[in-house]
XYZ file of C-alpha atoms in Angstrom:
765
model
C 113.881 118.998 114.206
C 113.353 117.664 110.689
C 114.049 113.981 110.064
C 116.245 112.770 107.208
C 114.116 109.792 106.214
C 116.518 108.684 103.487
C 119.381 108.530 106.012
C 117.081 106.723 108.448
C 116.295 104.131 105.789
C 119.992 103.613 105.058
C 120.749 103.189 108.757
C 118.034 100.561 109.125
C 119.139 98.679 106.006
C 122.781 98.586 107.134
C 121.729 97.354 110.574
C 119.469 94.655 109.119
C 122.190 93.299 106.862
C 124.817 93.304 109.597
C 122.853 92.359 112.701
C 120.308 89.780 111.575
C 121.986 86.331 111.579
C 122.277 84.810 108.073
C 120.622 81.570 109.176
C 117.546 83.495 110.334
C 117.389 85.538 107.140
C 117.609 82.330 105.111
C 114.540 80.926 106.873
C 112.576 84.111 106.234
C 113.688 84.380 102.599
C 112.575 80.806 101.942
C 109.110 81.463 103.367
C 109.608 78.769 105.986
C 107.966 78.768 109.410
C 109.800 81.101 111.800
C 110.351 79.395 115.133
C 110.177 80.781 118.640
C 113.967 80.572 118.898
C 114.412 82.729 115.797
C 111.797 85.264 116.859
C 113.344 85.622 120.309
C 116.905 85.881 119.010
C 115.942 88.719 116.660
C 113.884 90.465 119.339
C 116.881 90.507 121.681
C 119.089 91.963 118.940
C 116.551 94.714 118.248
C 116.058 95.467 121.926
C 119.807 95.781 122.507
C 119.812 98.395 119.730
C 116.883 100.233 121.345
C 114.462 99.247 118.582
C 112.577 96.496 120.388
C 109.181 98.225 120.269
C 108.923 100.699 117.366
C 105.270 101.508 118.087
C 105.537 101.991 121.867
C 105.976 105.373 123.538
C 109.427 106.257 124.824
C 108.353 106.108 128.473
C 107.352 102.460 128.004
C 110.633 101.522 126.343
C 109.664 102.356 122.773
C 111.476 104.339 120.098
C 109.354 107.479 119.871
C 109.423 107.188 116.075
C 106.802 108.962 113.995
C 104.418 107.057 111.750
C 106.618 107.366 108.669
C 109.621 105.976 110.530
C 107.591 103.039 111.801
C 106.423 102.152 108.321
C 109.954 102.532 106.947
C 111.196 100.217 109.702
C 108.685 97.496 108.790
C 109.422 97.975 105.087
C 113.214 97.833 105.377
C 113.219 94.861 107.722
C 110.995 92.942 105.300
C 113.160 93.953 102.339
C 116.182 92.468 104.112
C 114.479 89.192 105.106
C 114.322 89.934 108.828
C 111.557 88.295 110.888
C 108.510 90.443 111.628
C 108.043 91.495 115.234
C 106.175 88.877 117.240
C 102.703 90.346 117.458
C 101.158 88.854 120.607
C 103.533 90.626 122.969
C 104.582 93.766 121.112
C 101.470 94.469 119.063
C 98.657 93.118 121.238
C 99.019 92.786 124.994
C 101.897 95.271 125.312
C 99.811 98.266 124.169
C 96.918 97.064 126.363
C 99.158 97.042 129.446
C 100.500 100.481 128.492
C 96.959 101.832 128.184
C 95.137 100.049 131.029
C 97.812 98.574 133.298
C 98.997 99.857 136.684
C 102.555 101.193 137.129
C 103.455 97.932 138.895
C 102.070 95.844 136.017
C 103.957 97.906 133.450
C 107.209 97.469 135.385
C 106.615 93.715 135.759
C 105.520 92.761 132.242
C 106.767 95.293 129.664
C 110.551 94.734 130.048
C 110.090 90.985 129.551
C 108.119 91.629 126.363
C 110.829 93.976 125.108
C 113.724 91.568 125.596
C 111.780 88.521 124.414
C 111.874 86.730 127.773
C 108.112 86.206 127.791
C 106.407 84.524 124.856
C 102.707 85.319 124.826
C 99.599 83.662 123.462
C 95.993 84.857 123.281
C 93.116 83.163 125.104
C 90.013 84.589 123.450
C 88.157 81.969 121.388
C 86.237 79.122 122.951
C 84.321 76.182 121.421
C 81.098 78.200 121.694
C 82.564 81.690 121.348
C 84.509 82.403 118.195
C 83.232 85.338 116.206
C 80.622 85.842 118.949
C 83.308 86.481 121.535
C 80.905 87.963 124.090
C 79.432 84.466 124.561
C 82.585 83.147 126.246
C 82.052 80.943 129.309
C 85.514 80.426 130.836
C 84.980 81.696 134.365
C 87.095 83.340 137.045
C 85.853 83.637 140.618
C 87.552 85.682 143.299
C 89.029 83.689 146.196
C 91.018 85.867 148.623
C 94.097 87.198 146.827
C 93.552 84.964 143.783
C 91.298 84.461 140.831
C 90.346 80.837 140.195
C 89.901 80.034 136.497
C 87.912 77.165 134.979
C 87.080 76.550 131.338
C 88.554 76.018 127.899
C 90.150 78.095 125.143
C 90.599 76.944 121.558
C 92.553 77.907 118.426
C 95.250 79.265 120.752
C 98.334 79.989 118.627
C 101.703 79.046 120.196
C 100.155 78.010 123.522
C 102.412 74.925 123.556
C 105.528 77.132 123.692
C 104.182 80.267 125.409
C 105.196 81.362 128.889
C 102.186 83.704 129.345
C 98.586 83.877 128.146
C 96.358 86.949 128.148
C 92.789 85.761 128.361
C 89.235 86.961 128.611
C 87.275 85.394 131.460
C 83.747 85.776 132.755
C 83.784 87.281 136.234
C 80.045 87.940 136.404
C 76.913 86.368 134.930
C 74.591 88.970 136.357
C 75.378 91.885 134.021
C 75.057 92.089 130.237
C 77.323 89.630 128.421
C 80.004 92.206 127.605
C 79.932 93.799 131.068
C 80.766 90.586 132.917
C 84.097 90.004 131.151
C 87.572 90.716 132.573
C 91.141 90.433 131.229
C 93.657 88.245 133.094
C 97.370 87.585 132.531
C 98.238 83.992 133.420
C 101.629 82.194 133.531
C 101.370 79.058 131.392
C 103.256 76.948 133.955
C 100.506 77.467 136.540
C 99.151 74.145 137.908
C 95.840 73.125 136.374
C 96.636 74.237 132.787
C 96.620 71.529 130.107
C 97.587 72.182 126.469
C 96.461 69.815 123.715
C 97.685 70.311 120.122
C 95.288 70.782 117.208
C 96.485 69.323 113.942
C 95.784 71.783 111.128
C 95.674 71.475 107.359
C 99.065 73.133 106.841
C 101.007 70.419 108.654
C 102.544 72.869 111.129
C 101.828 72.801 114.857
C 100.790 76.235 116.019
C 97.193 75.864 117.252
C 96.054 74.310 120.508
C 93.252 73.740 122.959
C 93.974 75.021 126.472
C 92.082 73.680 129.501
C 91.885 75.433 132.884
C 91.011 73.368 135.958
C 90.940 75.392 139.205
C 93.865 77.514 137.986
C 94.833 80.062 140.643
C 96.028 83.463 139.375
C 97.286 86.439 141.377
C 94.570 89.041 141.808
C 96.918 91.777 140.640
C 97.211 90.063 137.244
C 93.825 91.542 136.337
C 94.272 94.322 133.751
C 91.978 97.291 134.216
C 88.838 97.122 136.275
C 86.884 93.968 136.955
C 84.117 93.636 134.361
C 85.833 96.053 131.952
C 87.684 93.424 129.943
C 85.490 94.048 126.916
C 86.899 97.577 126.660
C 90.423 96.122 126.683
C 89.381 93.489 124.131
C 88.008 96.042 121.688
C 91.152 98.150 122.083
C 93.276 95.084 121.362
C 91.194 93.847 118.431
C 91.484 97.217 116.700
C 95.252 96.944 116.929
C 95.259 93.265 116.019
C 93.822 94.229 112.637
C 96.197 97.152 112.153
C 99.864 96.250 112.804
C 102.085 97.619 109.990
C 103.816 94.241 110.150
C 100.769 92.853 108.279
C 101.705 94.849 105.203
C 105.415 94.149 105.728
C 104.759 90.401 105.860
C 102.715 90.594 102.696
C 105.406 92.645 100.945
C 107.950 89.984 101.908
C 105.642 87.232 100.698
C 105.133 89.142 97.442
C 108.877 89.176 96.800
C 109.125 85.493 97.634
C 106.311 84.627 95.228
C 107.866 86.824 92.534
C 111.179 84.967 92.898
C 109.361 81.628 92.847
C 107.521 82.660 89.700
C 110.775 83.541 87.932
C 112.382 80.263 88.960
C 109.343 78.258 87.899
C 109.130 80.051 84.547
C 112.795 79.371 83.809
C 112.460 75.733 84.832
C 109.309 75.194 82.804
C 110.611 77.026 79.752
C 108.051 77.147 76.978
C 105.891 74.430 78.531
C 103.871 76.811 80.688
C 102.667 80.381 80.348
C 103.204 82.368 83.556
C 101.775 85.641 82.222
C 98.439 85.044 83.953
C 100.169 84.478 87.288
C 102.359 87.546 86.783
C 99.201 89.574 86.143
C 97.722 88.358 89.421
C 100.978 89.157 91.201
C 100.937 92.725 89.877
C 97.405 93.190 91.192
C 98.558 91.974 94.608
C 101.450 94.434 94.523
C 99.076 97.292 93.776
C 96.756 96.364 96.625
C 99.734 96.159 98.981
C 100.535 99.769 98.139
C 96.943 100.772 98.790
C 96.888 98.846 102.068
C 100.101 100.545 103.174
C 98.484 103.972 102.825
C 95.359 102.753 104.630
C 97.590 101.457 107.420
C 99.502 104.736 107.655
C 96.281 106.722 107.956
C 94.884 104.390 110.607
C 98.117 104.485 112.594
C 98.141 108.265 112.431
C 94.561 108.266 113.717
C 95.655 106.038 116.580
C 98.497 108.371 117.488
C 96.198 111.397 117.535
C 93.406 109.450 119.268
C 90.939 109.969 116.436
C 88.137 107.421 115.958
C 89.239 104.541 113.747
C 85.767 103.721 112.503
C 85.787 100.789 110.092
C 89.421 101.189 109.030
C 90.639 98.143 111.017
C 88.017 95.940 109.386
C 88.823 97.220 105.886
C 92.563 96.731 106.417
C 92.091 93.283 107.912
C 89.955 92.176 104.963
C 92.399 93.579 102.414
C 95.476 91.978 104.002
C 93.738 88.629 104.422
C 92.563 88.625 100.817
C 96.000 89.540 99.431
C 97.708 86.905 101.599
C 95.431 84.194 100.253
C 95.848 85.312 96.659
C 99.643 85.434 96.963
C 99.856 81.875 98.241
C 97.410 80.751 95.557
C 99.772 82.188 92.931
C 102.625 80.302 94.587
C 100.612 77.079 94.593
C 100.002 77.456 90.857
C 103.674 78.286 90.273
C 105.096 75.154 91.924
C 103.432 73.164 89.189
C 101.716 69.806 88.862
C 104.812 67.691 89.563
C 105.432 69.311 92.959
C 101.887 70.104 94.047
C 101.232 66.685 95.595
C 104.394 66.802 97.717
C 103.400 68.000 101.138
C 105.278 66.649 104.149
C 108.602 64.857 103.895
C 109.046 61.591 105.784
C 111.301 61.767 108.819
C 114.949 61.707 107.774
C 114.204 62.826 104.199
C 115.309 66.103 102.687
C 112.793 68.919 102.936
C 110.677 69.243 99.828
C 111.111 72.703 98.229
C 107.478 72.958 97.176
C 106.188 71.919 100.585
C 106.762 75.346 102.137
C 104.471 77.045 99.646
C 101.830 74.345 99.904
C 101.906 74.741 103.677
C 101.754 78.535 103.338
C 98.752 78.200 101.047
C 97.012 76.043 103.630
C 98.055 78.307 106.502
C 96.621 81.445 104.887
C 93.161 79.871 104.765
C 93.044 81.046 108.382
C 93.660 84.688 107.463
C 89.982 85.240 106.619
C 88.905 83.465 109.819
C 91.295 84.398 112.633
C 90.925 87.757 114.358
C 87.299 88.052 113.270
C 86.097 86.402 110.073
C 85.790 88.407 106.888
C 82.035 87.922 107.118
C 82.020 89.582 110.546
C 84.139 92.435 109.169
C 81.634 92.868 106.345
C 78.876 93.116 108.925
C 80.837 95.763 110.834
C 81.372 97.801 107.675
C 77.797 97.369 106.438
C 76.417 98.471 109.802
C 78.484 101.653 109.600
C 77.565 102.333 105.977
C 73.866 101.558 106.313
C 73.283 102.653 109.892
C 71.256 105.604 111.053
C 74.345 107.822 111.276
C 74.528 109.635 107.963
C 78.181 110.591 108.513
C 79.131 107.698 106.276
C 82.749 106.519 106.291
C 82.534 106.712 102.495
C 81.937 110.475 102.503
C 85.283 112.210 103.181
C 87.046 113.644 100.090
C 90.728 112.958 99.427
C 91.460 116.574 98.474
C 89.208 118.799 100.595
C 89.365 122.575 100.458
C 87.987 125.633 98.674
C 88.606 124.275 95.180
C 86.809 121.038 96.000
C 83.880 122.941 97.512
C 83.561 125.243 94.487
C 83.660 122.364 92.010
C 81.256 120.325 94.126
C 78.713 123.195 94.272
C 78.971 123.836 90.537
C 78.482 120.138 89.815
C 75.428 119.920 92.086
C 73.840 122.847 90.250
C 74.494 121.515 86.744
C 74.750 117.709 86.852
C 71.196 117.361 85.545
C 71.445 120.187 82.990
C 71.082 119.279 79.342
C 73.610 121.976 78.379
C 76.263 123.811 80.353
C 76.379 127.601 80.526
C 79.263 129.030 78.488
C 82.708 127.568 79.101
C 82.775 126.878 82.878
C 86.258 125.323 82.990
C 87.816 128.556 81.752
C 85.291 130.964 83.266
C 85.870 129.561 86.751
C 89.614 130.082 86.329
C 90.602 126.416 86.578
C 92.800 126.640 83.469
C 95.107 128.945 85.437
C 95.753 126.379 88.189
C 99.009 124.899 86.865
C 100.169 128.008 84.991
C 103.133 129.609 86.846
C 102.531 132.950 88.550
C 105.184 134.519 86.335
C 102.957 133.713 83.357
C 99.785 135.079 84.937
C 98.590 131.848 86.503
C 97.921 130.604 90.010
C 101.115 128.567 90.291
C 99.182 125.756 91.928
C 99.929 122.066 92.270
C 98.534 118.929 90.771
C 96.855 118.292 94.134
C 94.993 121.610 93.694
C 93.721 120.457 90.332
C 92.847 117.094 91.863
C 90.475 118.962 94.210
C 88.586 120.291 91.189
C 88.500 116.894 89.485
C 87.277 115.212 92.661
C 84.630 117.861 93.349
C 83.115 117.474 89.890
C 83.281 113.674 89.930
C 81.721 113.490 93.394
C 78.503 114.800 91.844
C 78.849 112.955 88.544
C 79.562 115.969 86.313
C 81.872 115.322 83.363
C 84.080 118.206 82.155
C 87.460 118.079 80.304
C 89.436 119.490 83.231
C 92.335 117.102 82.726
C 92.754 118.105 79.090
C 92.253 121.870 79.405
C 93.873 122.433 82.802
C 96.694 119.875 82.953
C 97.700 118.543 79.545
C 97.645 121.946 77.805
C 99.820 123.948 80.235
C 102.247 121.061 80.767
C 102.777 120.614 77.019
C 103.179 124.359 76.479
C 106.096 124.376 78.908
C 108.109 122.412 76.349
C 108.252 125.502 74.140
C 110.964 128.144 74.560
C 110.107 130.710 77.234
C 109.491 133.486 74.718
C 106.901 131.296 72.987
C 105.409 129.504 75.999
C 105.019 132.595 78.207
C 102.474 134.538 76.119
C 100.461 131.409 75.321
C 100.386 130.296 78.960
C 99.161 133.746 79.947
C 96.488 133.598 77.259
C 95.365 130.204 78.587
C 95.319 131.457 82.192
C 93.286 134.514 81.269
C 90.940 132.524 78.965
C 91.880 134.610 75.949
C 92.178 131.397 73.951
C 90.354 128.065 74.148
C 93.173 125.569 73.822
C 92.798 121.794 73.834
C 94.959 118.786 72.933
C 94.236 117.225 69.561
C 94.653 113.738 70.947
C 92.577 110.660 71.600
C 91.287 110.294 75.152
C 92.364 106.665 75.030
C 96.116 107.306 74.715
C 98.830 109.173 76.541
C 99.899 112.476 74.924
C 103.134 110.869 73.744
C 101.311 108.197 71.718
C 100.295 110.222 68.673
C 98.983 108.881 65.374
C 99.752 112.079 63.454
C 102.622 112.421 60.982
C 104.322 115.665 59.914
C 106.601 116.319 56.948
C 108.452 119.439 55.934
C 107.077 121.268 52.897
C 107.725 124.717 51.349
C 109.210 126.229 54.507
C 106.399 124.862 56.616
C 104.848 121.520 57.465
C 102.075 119.202 56.361
C 100.072 117.177 58.893
C 98.403 113.859 58.062
C 96.616 111.271 60.101
C 93.461 110.263 61.904
C 92.801 111.215 65.529
C 89.779 109.393 67.018
C 88.021 110.166 70.292
C 88.997 113.809 70.810
C 87.043 115.558 73.584
C 84.957 118.362 72.089
C 82.707 119.000 75.109
C 84.004 122.585 75.133
C 84.882 124.666 72.062
C 88.517 125.013 70.968
C 90.078 127.968 69.214
C 93.523 126.319 69.115
C 94.735 122.737 69.082
C 97.959 121.334 70.519
C 98.967 118.455 68.259
C 101.810 115.997 68.795
C 103.079 114.457 65.572
C 106.029 112.369 64.436
C 108.513 114.552 62.559
C 111.798 113.135 61.246
C 111.282 110.074 63.438
C 110.829 112.046 66.680
C 107.896 113.755 68.442
C 107.130 117.374 67.624
C 104.559 119.745 69.134
C 102.457 121.953 66.870
C 100.142 124.786 67.915
C 97.423 125.018 65.297
C 94.534 127.412 64.746
C 91.321 125.366 64.891
C 90.192 126.744 61.512
C 93.122 125.013 59.809
C 92.076 121.643 61.211
C 88.480 122.140 60.200
C 85.379 120.244 61.228
C 85.594 116.677 62.549
C 84.729 113.699 60.397
C 82.311 112.326 62.996
C 80.737 113.452 66.273
C 79.311 111.214 68.991
C 78.704 110.824 72.685
C 81.036 108.609 74.700
C 79.963 105.994 77.202
C 80.589 108.319 80.144
C 78.674 111.242 78.594
C 81.449 113.230 76.953
C 81.053 114.806 73.541
C 83.787 113.459 71.296
C 84.791 113.563 67.656
C 87.064 111.883 65.135
C 89.335 114.144 63.119
C 90.863 113.183 59.791
C 93.763 115.397 58.717
C 94.570 115.164 55.027
C 97.596 117.248 54.047
C 96.867 120.110 56.451
C 99.376 122.836 55.672
C 101.012 124.643 58.609
C 103.403 127.599 58.746
C 106.884 127.135 60.192
C 105.838 129.015 63.344
C 103.320 126.260 64.178
C 106.167 124.052 65.413
C 106.783 125.138 69.011
C 108.707 122.269 70.642
C 110.927 119.292 69.836
C 113.652 117.183 71.366
C 114.313 116.513 75.022
C 112.170 119.379 76.417
C 109.189 117.940 74.572
C 109.916 114.385 75.694
C 110.016 115.569 79.304
C 106.807 117.573 78.854
C 105.038 114.617 77.245
C 106.042 112.375 80.148
C 104.901 114.958 82.714
C 101.610 115.570 80.896
C 100.986 111.844 80.526
C 101.677 111.149 84.189
C 99.497 114.064 85.283
C 96.648 113.022 82.981
C 96.728 109.438 84.199
C 96.956 110.462 87.860
C 94.057 112.919 87.594
C 92.025 110.296 85.752
C 92.602 107.963 88.701
C 91.392 110.742 91.038
C 88.291 111.095 88.872
C 87.726 107.331 89.007
C 87.993 106.918 92.777
C 85.799 109.989 93.333
C 83.136 108.646 90.980
C 83.425 105.266 92.691
C 82.854 106.857 96.114
C 79.844 108.727 94.710
C 78.447 105.510 93.251
C 78.747 103.803 96.634
C 76.873 106.666 98.306
C 74.053 106.487 95.765
C 73.909 102.709 96.109
C 73.649 103.000 99.888
C 70.768 105.440 99.540
C 69.031 103.106 97.090
C 69.400 100.130 99.427
C 67.982 102.149 102.320
C 65.026 103.598 100.403
C 64.025 100.799 98.024
C 61.713 98.137 99.465
C 61.168 94.585 98.284
C 58.926 91.981 99.931
C 57.889 94.624 102.441
C 61.407 95.385 103.754
C 64.254 97.686 102.748
C 66.927 96.192 100.483
C 69.425 97.273 103.135
C 68.221 94.398 105.330
C 69.345 91.720 102.834
C 72.691 90.397 104.058
C 73.937 89.453 100.600
C 73.501 93.071 99.477
C 75.009 94.429 102.692
C 78.097 92.288 102.192
C 78.325 93.225 98.539
C 78.336 96.943 99.254
C 80.841 96.369 102.077
C 83.156 94.707 99.537
C 82.704 97.685 97.213
C 83.682 100.008 100.040
C 86.814 98.049 101.000
C 88.038 97.968 97.401
C 87.310 101.684 97.085
C 89.376 102.387 100.209
C 92.304 100.497 98.718
C 91.889 102.392 95.438
C 92.016 105.696 97.307
C 95.168 104.489 99.036
C 96.713 103.781 95.632
C 95.926 107.309 94.461
C 97.506 108.814 97.557
C 100.549 106.559 97.130
C 100.917 107.856 93.581
C 100.789 111.451 94.836
C 103.450 110.596 97.427
C 105.611 109.184 94.620
C 105.032 112.370 92.631
C 106.028 114.561 95.573
C 109.166 112.495 96.158
C 110.205 112.670 92.504
C 110.269 108.868 92.396
C 112.044 107.554 89.283
C 109.487 104.722 89.023
C 106.479 107.046 89.029
C 105.206 105.720 85.701
C 105.263 102.139 86.992
C 103.443 103.263 90.147
C 100.754 104.839 87.981
C 100.511 101.771 85.771
C 100.009 99.518 88.782
C 97.383 101.894 90.135
C 95.597 101.978 86.779
C 95.648 98.191 86.540
C 94.145 97.682 89.993
C 91.740 100.622 90.042
C 90.374 99.758 86.585
C 89.375 96.291 87.774
C 87.991 97.648 91.029
C 85.990 100.344 89.243
C 84.512 97.972 86.710
C 83.522 95.524 89.453
C 81.906 98.355 91.438
C 79.971 99.520 88.378
C 78.680 96.034 87.643
C 77.726 95.454 91.276
C 75.904 98.778 91.517
C 73.919 98.128 88.341
C 72.900 94.734 89.722
C 71.892 96.138 93.115
C 69.798 98.864 91.463
C 67.899 96.218 89.508
C 65.953 97.479 86.530
C 66.575 101.069 87.640
C 70.280 100.426 87.152
C 69.680 100.058 83.423
C 68.176 103.522 83.067
C 70.370 106.524 82.279
C 67.860 108.683 84.131
C 69.406 107.336 87.336
C 72.629 109.122 88.305
C 74.099 105.880 89.647
C 73.842 104.384 86.171
C 75.738 107.293 84.635
C 78.379 106.947 87.335
C 78.658 103.243 86.526
C 79.139 104.072 82.845
C 81.818 106.558 83.829
C 83.711 103.965 85.875
C 83.626 101.430 83.058
C 84.840 104.015 80.540
C 87.575 105.399 82.782
C 89.869 102.426 82.297
C 90.225 103.346 78.609
C 91.474 106.886 79.227
C 95.187 107.705 78.928
C 96.454 104.201 78.423
C 93.979 101.355 78.797
C 94.287 98.664 81.432
C 95.495 95.899 79.100
C 98.015 98.222 77.477
C 99.427 99.109 80.870
C 99.488 95.429 81.788
C 101.475 94.590 78.641
C 104.090 97.203 79.543
C 104.328 95.949 83.132
C 104.719 92.340 81.998
C 107.363 93.354 79.462
C 109.272 95.193 82.171
C 108.999 92.179 84.488
C 110.313 89.860 81.763
C 113.178 92.220 81.026
C 114.049 92.445 84.702
C 113.998 88.657 85.077
C 116.298 88.348 82.077
C 118.694 90.894 83.565
C 117.995 93.608 81.004
C 116.727 97.115 81.823
C 113.213 97.573 80.445
C 112.783 99.956 77.565
C 110.350 102.802 78.039
C 108.865 105.445 75.819
C 108.751 107.863 78.750
C 111.571 109.681 80.434
C 112.268 109.488 84.143
C 111.339 113.131 84.530
C 108.681 113.054 87.240
C 105.346 114.726 86.737
C 106.387 116.759 89.729
C 107.163 119.383 87.115
C 103.420 119.893 87.221
C 103.891 121.302 90.684
């Protein structure tokens, strides 16, 4: 049975608004600390509705929702200021009991997690066993029908208010460190347990030390087999770094920071410029979208029991980094007058800025708790630089026959000085987006993305976006009797058609002017940076005519030779054209008005999206080449891959690349859904991916040393390509200016103006 996800979203939103108590929503909306009372009250409401455990299987009391429903649930609850689900019970120990517990244990513990009766805490870290968890020393010895526990746990969140603790204990010192560990569930009111608070830099009490002195625990509170606790721990840690609530919490925090930024800007007036902070906030928003896709993929892998690899580490690092950056933005936004106000004296009114200062302090733990970011970098580096050549950086986003064909062609010709003939047209790629009725393949933009990715994966640069996407999408603006024959000619390679437009701008941003003259038209203007890698027999030119865009189809002989030819940074052949009173017949004008506006928007969106595909594919290729270099190149008698600073640097490159790939997939999802804000989605993706790509290029050049400065090295050419990519089809700063303008207009209560229509590029499909 198909699921109506839109109706599901509406149902959730209505429930959230009606069922979540206003006083709880007010706490969440203000970014204040959510108390145990508020968590438990909301959990009981959800459980009464049957939604207490969205990620649990039905037989354990869960919802049976699919991955998309689970993500929608987290998203909608966050949008409506509802508390996130309390993770220790529902996200951590609950799934462990479901996986490893006995039927009796499931019946005893799971219902009390579902209805919020039990409040759990985690006993993992010890004074001498933090990141090195296998070094834990808290012991449990068997005594009849009990386990007797002695030792200490530290950094235990909520231990002072928890009713249960799940803890790792050492039940054997004879075996290897990991093999002597077991998992116990212990009631916190058991005699011999002492909890001592730890005062932390955020001013909130949530961390504790917990001491165990001859604590007797029922033998049947052991989860799984004795000595197999490490298996349970790894299972739990993977999920600890994955819960969709991580992204939901960050999305909520993003909205809170955005509101704070607007309030602060209005209060400060002209005294402070908040554009820099808004820029940082937009980058956080983009990474949240990328993280959401990463989370969805990882959750789907969990459901289908596929190996997670390094996904949990990449997601954990991304979420921790975004959380810290969001609270840093908030700290800057509260301003100098409020920044020193931290904790109010007893009996005084709460200080509005204090919540954000406390949140800033609290998120310092995000890169430490649950495995430090340095440990996650080690995990990722070990996978990337290990003996297993099935690198997690290797899988394409758009696999299939088209990818394979483009990949093979690129491998054969990436080092060729000249290309044979006109491969883009000879291989039939120009027919991809042409409808079947016009002699084409009738394919999708995802099909064309396979070609773009296959070429970029090997570093070959061809004008696929221009010849295979922009041309057919612009031609569709013409009347059917005009467009049909030309589309067929393009599909069958009877003509060599290309856009007469700068690579640096969207098709709608033309510098050409047209005037009517003697029953025809005259074109004037300068068009810099036109791709001339492949020959063109006809040009598609967008010009301003009578104050509106017009599309002209022009024989290349009329345009003549370019004023200048040169090679671009990424290896394209480009030229500047200067048109001085170029006379055109009346038949050269093939499209105007609304059809052309829609076609320009669709072509622009498709060009930008495919450019992003090209960028992330080239970035993945650059990472692969950098890994090979680090493994093969030796300095001081050892491989560069043994230097931790380089291992961590390439791990950071990989994590950012994963987020960039998530952004691309999110943009394709928006395209498929016909999202009205597709252009904004693409702008956010461009903004984030451009910065990521440039950083990756600079890092790779540095790690290649002197070799990274030589164009003979493919990695160098890939780095050049990444740096140049941010200037194609709307540069990063131009996109940022539009996003900031839209944000200002929204804050002022005015709809933002846009040069593009809301027609989705889905017309490319």
